[in-house]
PDB file of C-alpha atoms in Angstrom:
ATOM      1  CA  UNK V   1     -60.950 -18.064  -4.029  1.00 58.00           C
ATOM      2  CA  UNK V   2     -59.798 -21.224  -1.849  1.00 73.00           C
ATOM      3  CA  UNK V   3     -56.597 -22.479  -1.425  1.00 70.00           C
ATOM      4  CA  UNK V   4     -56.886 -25.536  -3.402  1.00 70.00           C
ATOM      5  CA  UNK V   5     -58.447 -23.624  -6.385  1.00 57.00           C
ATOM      6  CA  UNK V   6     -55.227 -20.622  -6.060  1.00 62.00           C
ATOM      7  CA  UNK V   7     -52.987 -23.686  -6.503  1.00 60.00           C
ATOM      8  CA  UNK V   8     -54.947 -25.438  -9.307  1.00 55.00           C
ATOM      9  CA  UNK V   9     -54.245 -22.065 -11.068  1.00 53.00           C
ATOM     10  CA  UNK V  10     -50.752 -21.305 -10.451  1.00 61.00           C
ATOM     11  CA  UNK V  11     -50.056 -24.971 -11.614  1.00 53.00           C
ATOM     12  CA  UNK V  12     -52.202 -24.187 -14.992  1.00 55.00           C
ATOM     13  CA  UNK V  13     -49.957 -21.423 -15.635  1.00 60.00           C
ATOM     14  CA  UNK V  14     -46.636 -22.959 -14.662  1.00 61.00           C
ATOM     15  CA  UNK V  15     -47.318 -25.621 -17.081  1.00 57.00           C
ATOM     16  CA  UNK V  16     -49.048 -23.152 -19.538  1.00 59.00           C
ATOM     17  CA  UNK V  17     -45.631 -20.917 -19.317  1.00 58.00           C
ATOM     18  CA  UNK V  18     -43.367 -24.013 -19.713  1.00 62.00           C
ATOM     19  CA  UNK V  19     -45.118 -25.337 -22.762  1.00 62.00           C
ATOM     20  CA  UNK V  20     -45.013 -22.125 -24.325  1.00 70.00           C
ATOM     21  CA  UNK V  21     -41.095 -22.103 -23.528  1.00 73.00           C
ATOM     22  CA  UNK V  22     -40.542 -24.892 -25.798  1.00 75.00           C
ATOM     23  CA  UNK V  23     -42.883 -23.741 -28.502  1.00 81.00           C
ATOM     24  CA  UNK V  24     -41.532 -20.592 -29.182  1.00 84.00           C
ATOM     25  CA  UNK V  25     -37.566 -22.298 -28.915  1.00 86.00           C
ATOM     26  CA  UNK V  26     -38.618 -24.504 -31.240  1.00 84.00           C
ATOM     27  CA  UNK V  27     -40.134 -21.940 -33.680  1.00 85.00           C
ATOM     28  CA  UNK V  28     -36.580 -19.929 -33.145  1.00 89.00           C
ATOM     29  CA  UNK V  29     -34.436 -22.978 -34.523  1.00 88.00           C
ATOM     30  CA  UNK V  30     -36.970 -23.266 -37.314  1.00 87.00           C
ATOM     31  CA  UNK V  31     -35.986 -20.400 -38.395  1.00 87.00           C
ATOM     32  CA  UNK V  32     -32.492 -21.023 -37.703  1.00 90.00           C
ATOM     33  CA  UNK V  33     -31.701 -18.739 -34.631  1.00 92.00           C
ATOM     34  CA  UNK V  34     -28.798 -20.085 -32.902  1.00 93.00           C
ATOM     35  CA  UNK V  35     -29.853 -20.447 -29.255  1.00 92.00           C
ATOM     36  CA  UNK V  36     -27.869 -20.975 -26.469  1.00 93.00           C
ATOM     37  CA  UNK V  37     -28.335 -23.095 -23.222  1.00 93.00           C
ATOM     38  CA  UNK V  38     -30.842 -22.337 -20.964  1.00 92.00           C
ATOM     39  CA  UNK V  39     -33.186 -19.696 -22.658  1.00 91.00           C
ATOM     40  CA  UNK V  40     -36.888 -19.414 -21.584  1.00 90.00           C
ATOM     41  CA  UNK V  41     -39.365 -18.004 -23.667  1.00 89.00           C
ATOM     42  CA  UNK V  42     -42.708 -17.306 -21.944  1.00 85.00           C
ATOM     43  CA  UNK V  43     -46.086 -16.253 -24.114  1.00 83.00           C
ATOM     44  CA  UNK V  44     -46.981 -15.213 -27.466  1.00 84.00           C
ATOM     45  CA  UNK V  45     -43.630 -14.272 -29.301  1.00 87.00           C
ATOM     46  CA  UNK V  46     -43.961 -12.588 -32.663  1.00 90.00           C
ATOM     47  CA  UNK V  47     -41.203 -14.120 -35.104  1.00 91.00           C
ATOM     48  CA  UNK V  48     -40.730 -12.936 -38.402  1.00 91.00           C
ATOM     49  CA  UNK V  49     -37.189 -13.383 -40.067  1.00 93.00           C
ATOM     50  CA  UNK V  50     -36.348 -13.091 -43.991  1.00 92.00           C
ATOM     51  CA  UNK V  51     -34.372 -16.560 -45.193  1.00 91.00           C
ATOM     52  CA  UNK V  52     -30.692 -14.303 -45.042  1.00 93.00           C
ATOM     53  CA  UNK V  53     -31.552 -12.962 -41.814  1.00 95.00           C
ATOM     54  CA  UNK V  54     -29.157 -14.306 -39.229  1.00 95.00           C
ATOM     55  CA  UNK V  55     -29.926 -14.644 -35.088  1.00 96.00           C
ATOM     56  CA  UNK V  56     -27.921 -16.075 -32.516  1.00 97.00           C
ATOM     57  CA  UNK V  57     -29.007 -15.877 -28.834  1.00 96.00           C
ATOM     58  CA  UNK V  58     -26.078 -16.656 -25.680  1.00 96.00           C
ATOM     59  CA  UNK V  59     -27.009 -18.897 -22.603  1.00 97.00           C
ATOM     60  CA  UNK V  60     -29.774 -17.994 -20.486  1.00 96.00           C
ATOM     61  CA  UNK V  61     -31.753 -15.267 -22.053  1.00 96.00           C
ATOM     62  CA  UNK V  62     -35.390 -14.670 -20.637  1.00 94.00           C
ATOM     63  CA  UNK V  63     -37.869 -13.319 -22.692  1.00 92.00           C
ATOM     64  CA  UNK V  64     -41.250 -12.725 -21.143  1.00 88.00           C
ATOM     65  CA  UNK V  65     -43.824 -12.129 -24.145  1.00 85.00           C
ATOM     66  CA  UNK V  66     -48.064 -11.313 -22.940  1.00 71.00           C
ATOM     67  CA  UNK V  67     -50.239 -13.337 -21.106  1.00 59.00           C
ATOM     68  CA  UNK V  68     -49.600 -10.475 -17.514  1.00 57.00           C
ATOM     69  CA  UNK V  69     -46.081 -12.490 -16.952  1.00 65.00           C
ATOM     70  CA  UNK V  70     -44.643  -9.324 -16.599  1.00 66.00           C
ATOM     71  CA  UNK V  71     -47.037  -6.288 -14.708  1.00 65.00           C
ATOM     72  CA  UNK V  72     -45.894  -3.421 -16.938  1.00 71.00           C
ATOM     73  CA  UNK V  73     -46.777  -5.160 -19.755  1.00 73.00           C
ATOM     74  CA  UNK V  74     -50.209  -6.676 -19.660  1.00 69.00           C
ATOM     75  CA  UNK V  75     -50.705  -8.958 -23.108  1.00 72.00           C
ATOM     76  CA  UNK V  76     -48.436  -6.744 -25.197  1.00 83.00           C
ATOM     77  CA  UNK V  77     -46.486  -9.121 -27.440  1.00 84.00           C
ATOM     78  CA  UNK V  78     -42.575  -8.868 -27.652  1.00 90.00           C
ATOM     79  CA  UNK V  79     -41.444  -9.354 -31.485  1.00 93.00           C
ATOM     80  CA  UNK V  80     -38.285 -10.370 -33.378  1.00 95.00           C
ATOM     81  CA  UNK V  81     -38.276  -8.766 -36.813  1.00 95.00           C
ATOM     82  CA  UNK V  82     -35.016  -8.976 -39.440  1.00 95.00           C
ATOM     83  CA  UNK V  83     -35.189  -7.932 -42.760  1.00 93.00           C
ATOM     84  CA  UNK V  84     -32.695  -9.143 -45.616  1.00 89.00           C
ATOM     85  CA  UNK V  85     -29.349 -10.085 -44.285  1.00 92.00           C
ATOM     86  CA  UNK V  86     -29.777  -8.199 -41.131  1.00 96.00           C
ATOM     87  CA  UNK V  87     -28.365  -9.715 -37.808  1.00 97.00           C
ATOM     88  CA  UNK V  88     -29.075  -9.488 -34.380  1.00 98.00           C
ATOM     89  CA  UNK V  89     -26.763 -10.809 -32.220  1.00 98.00           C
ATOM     90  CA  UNK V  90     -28.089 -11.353 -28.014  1.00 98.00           C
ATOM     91  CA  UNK V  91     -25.301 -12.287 -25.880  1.00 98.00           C
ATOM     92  CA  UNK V  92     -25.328 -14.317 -22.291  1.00 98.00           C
ATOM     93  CA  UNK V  93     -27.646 -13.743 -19.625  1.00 98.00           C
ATOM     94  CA  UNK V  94     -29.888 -10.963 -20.974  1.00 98.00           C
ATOM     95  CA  UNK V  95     -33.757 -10.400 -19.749  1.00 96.00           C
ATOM     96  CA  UNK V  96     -36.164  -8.817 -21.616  1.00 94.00           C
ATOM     97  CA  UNK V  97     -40.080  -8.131 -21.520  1.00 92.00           C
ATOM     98  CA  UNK V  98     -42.390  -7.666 -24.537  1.00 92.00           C
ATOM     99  CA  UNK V  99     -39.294  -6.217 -26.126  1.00 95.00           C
ATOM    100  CA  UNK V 100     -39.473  -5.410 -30.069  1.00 96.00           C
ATOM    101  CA  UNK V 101     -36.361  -6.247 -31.803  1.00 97.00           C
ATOM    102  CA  UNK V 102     -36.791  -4.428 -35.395  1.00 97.00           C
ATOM    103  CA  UNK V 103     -33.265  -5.027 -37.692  1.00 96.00           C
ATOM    104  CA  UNK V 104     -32.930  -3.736 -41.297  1.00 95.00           C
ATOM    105  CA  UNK V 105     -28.985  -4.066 -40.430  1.00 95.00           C
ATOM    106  CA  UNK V 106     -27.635  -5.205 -37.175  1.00 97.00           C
ATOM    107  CA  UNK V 107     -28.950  -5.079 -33.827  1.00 98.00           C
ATOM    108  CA  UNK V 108     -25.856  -5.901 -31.162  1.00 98.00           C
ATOM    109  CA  UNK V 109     -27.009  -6.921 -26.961  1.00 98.00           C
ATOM    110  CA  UNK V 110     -24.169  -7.901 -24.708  1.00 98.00           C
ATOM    111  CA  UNK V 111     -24.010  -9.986 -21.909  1.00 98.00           C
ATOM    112  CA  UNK V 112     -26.157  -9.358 -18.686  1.00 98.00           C
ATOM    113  CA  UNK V 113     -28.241  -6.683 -20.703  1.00 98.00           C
ATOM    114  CA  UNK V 114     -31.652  -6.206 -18.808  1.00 98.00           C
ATOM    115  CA  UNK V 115     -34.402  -4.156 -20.905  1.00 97.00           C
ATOM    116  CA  UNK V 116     -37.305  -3.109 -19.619  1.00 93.00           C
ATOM    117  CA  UNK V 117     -41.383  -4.296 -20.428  1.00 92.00           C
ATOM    118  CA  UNK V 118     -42.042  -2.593 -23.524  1.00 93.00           C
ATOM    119  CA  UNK V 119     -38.834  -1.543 -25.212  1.00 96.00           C
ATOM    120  CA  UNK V 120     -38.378  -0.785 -28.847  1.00 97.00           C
ATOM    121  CA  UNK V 121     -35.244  -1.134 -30.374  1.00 98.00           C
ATOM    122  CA  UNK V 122     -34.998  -0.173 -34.056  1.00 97.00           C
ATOM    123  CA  UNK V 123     -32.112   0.523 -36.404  1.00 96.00           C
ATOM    124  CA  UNK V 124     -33.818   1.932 -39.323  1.00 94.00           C
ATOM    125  CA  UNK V 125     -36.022   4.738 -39.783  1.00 91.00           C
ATOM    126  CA  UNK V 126     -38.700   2.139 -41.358  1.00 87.00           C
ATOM    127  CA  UNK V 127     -39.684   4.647 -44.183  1.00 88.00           C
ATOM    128  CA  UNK V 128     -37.974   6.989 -46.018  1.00 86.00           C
ATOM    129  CA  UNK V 129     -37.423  10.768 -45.151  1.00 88.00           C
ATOM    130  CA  UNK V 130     -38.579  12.061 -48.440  1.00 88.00           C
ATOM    131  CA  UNK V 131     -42.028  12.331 -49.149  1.00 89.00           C
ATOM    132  CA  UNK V 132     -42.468  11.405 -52.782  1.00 87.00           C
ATOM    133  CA  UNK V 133     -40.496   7.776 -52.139  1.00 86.00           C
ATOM    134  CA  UNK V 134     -42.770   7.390 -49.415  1.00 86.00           C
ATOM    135  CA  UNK V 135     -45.636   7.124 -52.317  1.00 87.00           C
ATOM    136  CA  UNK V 136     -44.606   4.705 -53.312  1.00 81.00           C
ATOM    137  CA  UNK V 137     -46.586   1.787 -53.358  1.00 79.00           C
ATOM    138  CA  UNK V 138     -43.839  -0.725 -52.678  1.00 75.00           C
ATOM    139  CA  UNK V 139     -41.687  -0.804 -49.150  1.00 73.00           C
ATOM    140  CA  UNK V 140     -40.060   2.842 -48.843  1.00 75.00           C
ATOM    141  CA  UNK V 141     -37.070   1.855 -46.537  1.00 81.00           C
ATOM    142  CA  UNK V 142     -35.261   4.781 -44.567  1.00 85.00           C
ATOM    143  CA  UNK V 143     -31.985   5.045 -43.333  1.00 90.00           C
ATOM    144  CA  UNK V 144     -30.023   2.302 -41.556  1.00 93.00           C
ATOM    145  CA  UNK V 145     -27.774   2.232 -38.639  1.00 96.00           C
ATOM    146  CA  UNK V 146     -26.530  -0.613 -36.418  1.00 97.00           C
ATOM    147  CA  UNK V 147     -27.866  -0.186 -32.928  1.00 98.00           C
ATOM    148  CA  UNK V 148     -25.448  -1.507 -29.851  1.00 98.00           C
ATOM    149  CA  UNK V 149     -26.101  -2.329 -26.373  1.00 98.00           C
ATOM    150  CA  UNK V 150     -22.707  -3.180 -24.276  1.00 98.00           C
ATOM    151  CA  UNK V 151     -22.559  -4.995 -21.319  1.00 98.00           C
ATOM    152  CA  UNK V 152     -24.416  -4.452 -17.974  1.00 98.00           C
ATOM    153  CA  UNK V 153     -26.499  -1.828 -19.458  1.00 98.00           C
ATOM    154  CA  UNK V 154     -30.005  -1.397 -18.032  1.00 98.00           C
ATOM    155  CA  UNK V 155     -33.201  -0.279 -20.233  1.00 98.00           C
ATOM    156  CA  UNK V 156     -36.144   1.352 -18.066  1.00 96.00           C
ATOM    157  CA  UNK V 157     -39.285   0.314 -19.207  1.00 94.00           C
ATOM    158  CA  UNK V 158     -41.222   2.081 -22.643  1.00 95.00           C
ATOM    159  CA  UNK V 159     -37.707   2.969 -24.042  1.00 97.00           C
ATOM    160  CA  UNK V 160     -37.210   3.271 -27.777  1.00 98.00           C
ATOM    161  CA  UNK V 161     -33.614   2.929 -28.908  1.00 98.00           C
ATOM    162  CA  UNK V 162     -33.177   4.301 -32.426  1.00 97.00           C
ATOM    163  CA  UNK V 163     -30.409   3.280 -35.099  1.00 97.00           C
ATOM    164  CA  UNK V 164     -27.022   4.300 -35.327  1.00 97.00           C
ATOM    165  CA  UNK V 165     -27.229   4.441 -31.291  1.00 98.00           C
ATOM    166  CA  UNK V 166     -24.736   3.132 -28.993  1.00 98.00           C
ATOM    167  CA  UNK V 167     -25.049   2.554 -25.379  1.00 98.00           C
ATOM    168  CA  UNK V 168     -21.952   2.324 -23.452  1.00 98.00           C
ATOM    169  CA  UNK V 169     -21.196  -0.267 -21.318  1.00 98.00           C
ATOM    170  CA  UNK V 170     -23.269  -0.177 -16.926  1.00 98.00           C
ATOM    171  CA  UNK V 171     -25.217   2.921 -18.482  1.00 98.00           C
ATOM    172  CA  UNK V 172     -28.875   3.205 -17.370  1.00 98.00           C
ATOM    173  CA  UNK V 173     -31.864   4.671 -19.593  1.00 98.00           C
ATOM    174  CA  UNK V 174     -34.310   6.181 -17.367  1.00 98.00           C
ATOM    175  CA  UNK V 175     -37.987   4.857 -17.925  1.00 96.00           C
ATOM    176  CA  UNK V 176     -39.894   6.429 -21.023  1.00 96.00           C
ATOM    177  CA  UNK V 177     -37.055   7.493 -22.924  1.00 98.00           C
ATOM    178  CA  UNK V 178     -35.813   7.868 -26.783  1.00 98.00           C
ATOM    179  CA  UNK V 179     -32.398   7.129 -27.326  1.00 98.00           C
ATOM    180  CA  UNK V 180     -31.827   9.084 -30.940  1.00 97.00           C
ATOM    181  CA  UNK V 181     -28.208   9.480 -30.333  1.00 97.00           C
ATOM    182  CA  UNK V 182     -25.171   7.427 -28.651  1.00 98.00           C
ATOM    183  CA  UNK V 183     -24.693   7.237 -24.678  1.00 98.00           C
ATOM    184  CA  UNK V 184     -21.014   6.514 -23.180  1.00 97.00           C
ATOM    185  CA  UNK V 185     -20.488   4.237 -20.652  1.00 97.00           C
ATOM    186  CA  UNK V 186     -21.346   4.460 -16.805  1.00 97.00           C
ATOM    187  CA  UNK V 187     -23.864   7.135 -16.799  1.00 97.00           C
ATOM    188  CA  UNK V 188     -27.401   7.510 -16.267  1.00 98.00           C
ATOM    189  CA  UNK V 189     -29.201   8.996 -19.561  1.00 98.00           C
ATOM    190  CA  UNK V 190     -33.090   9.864 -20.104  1.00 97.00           C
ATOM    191  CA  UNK V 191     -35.489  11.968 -21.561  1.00 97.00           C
ATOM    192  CA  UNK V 192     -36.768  12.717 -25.560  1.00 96.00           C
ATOM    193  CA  UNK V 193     -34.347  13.230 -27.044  1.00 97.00           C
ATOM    194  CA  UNK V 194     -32.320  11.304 -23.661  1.00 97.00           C
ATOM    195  CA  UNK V 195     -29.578  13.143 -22.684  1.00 97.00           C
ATOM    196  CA  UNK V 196     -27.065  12.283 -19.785  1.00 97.00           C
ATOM    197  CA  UNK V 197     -28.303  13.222 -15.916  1.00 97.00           C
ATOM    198  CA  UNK V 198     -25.410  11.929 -14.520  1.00 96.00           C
ATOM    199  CA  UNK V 199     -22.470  10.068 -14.161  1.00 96.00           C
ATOM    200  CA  UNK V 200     -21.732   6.368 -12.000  1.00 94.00           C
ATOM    201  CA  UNK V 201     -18.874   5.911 -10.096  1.00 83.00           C
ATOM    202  CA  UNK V 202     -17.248   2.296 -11.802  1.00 66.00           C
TER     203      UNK V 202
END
């Protein structure tokens, strides 16, 4: 490929990434997400929020969403779901890649929160524990828990954070973990079920 055509290409997809940017900000205040300033918003981002469903994002979050922005995740789409008066609440300078936000309650990120391509962060079971509700032909919801991320904590890539979990505050989930139950702060944690390997010096 010649030099000329490499740079007709990178300008295609700066221009493709920057339109998408606006599109998917402007789909967020549509449905009322409080945004902050500066947030970018690259590819295909899944929305879906119930009317009582409240969002609020801080100043420069990056979201990466498909289209190979991000290596580890190819064209996997990142995806805000919130049920009935759930909230998630995204404070300042977070980055994220083809992350799934799921809330049936309340999802909490803090400020400078990076999380890894292909994260899943949940904080309900989705469908109930008993097998005769899940028959049901109607929605069989599970269990609910709020999940919390504190500040400065770092989310390896293919993590799934499950409710009622809190992760303290500089803590770092190794790659490929499940989070089912709460890490304290400045420690490194992995595994299924993720457990602590060790501790960080403040």
């Amino acid at each position: 490929m010649s030099r000329t055509v490499r740079q007709i290409v990178r300008f295609i997809k700066r221009a493709r990434n920057r339109f998408s940017s606006y599109y998917n900000l402007l789909r967020l205040k549509m449905y009322g997400v409080e945004c902050g300033r500066h947030c970018v918003v690259h590819g295909k981002l899944y929305v879906h929020l119930f009317p009582s469903a409240k969002v609020k994002i801080g100043d420069n979050l990056y979201f990466s969403s498909g289209w190979g922005i991000n290596v580890l995740c190819a064209n996997k789409r990142g995806m805000i779901y919130a049920t009935h008066d759930a909230c998630i609440s995204i404070g300042d300078n977070v980055g994220m890649s083809s992350t799934v936000l799921w809330s049936h309650k309340k999802i909490t990120i803090g400020n400078h929160v990076k999380i890894g391509g292909n994260c899943i962060l949940i904080d309900t079971d989705a469908h109930n524990m008993d097998f005769l509700l899940r028959r049901s032909p109607s929605t069989d919801w599970g269990v609910s828990a709020p999940v919390t991320i504190e500040d400065d904590v770092f989310i390896g890539m293919n993590c799934v954070i499950l409710k009622g979990v809190t992760i303290g505050a500089r803590s770092i989930i190794a790659a490929g973990s499940v989070v089912t139950k709460s890490i304290p702060a400045d420690c490194v944690a992995g595994g299924n079920p993720a457990k602590v390997i060790k501790r960080l010096s403040k």
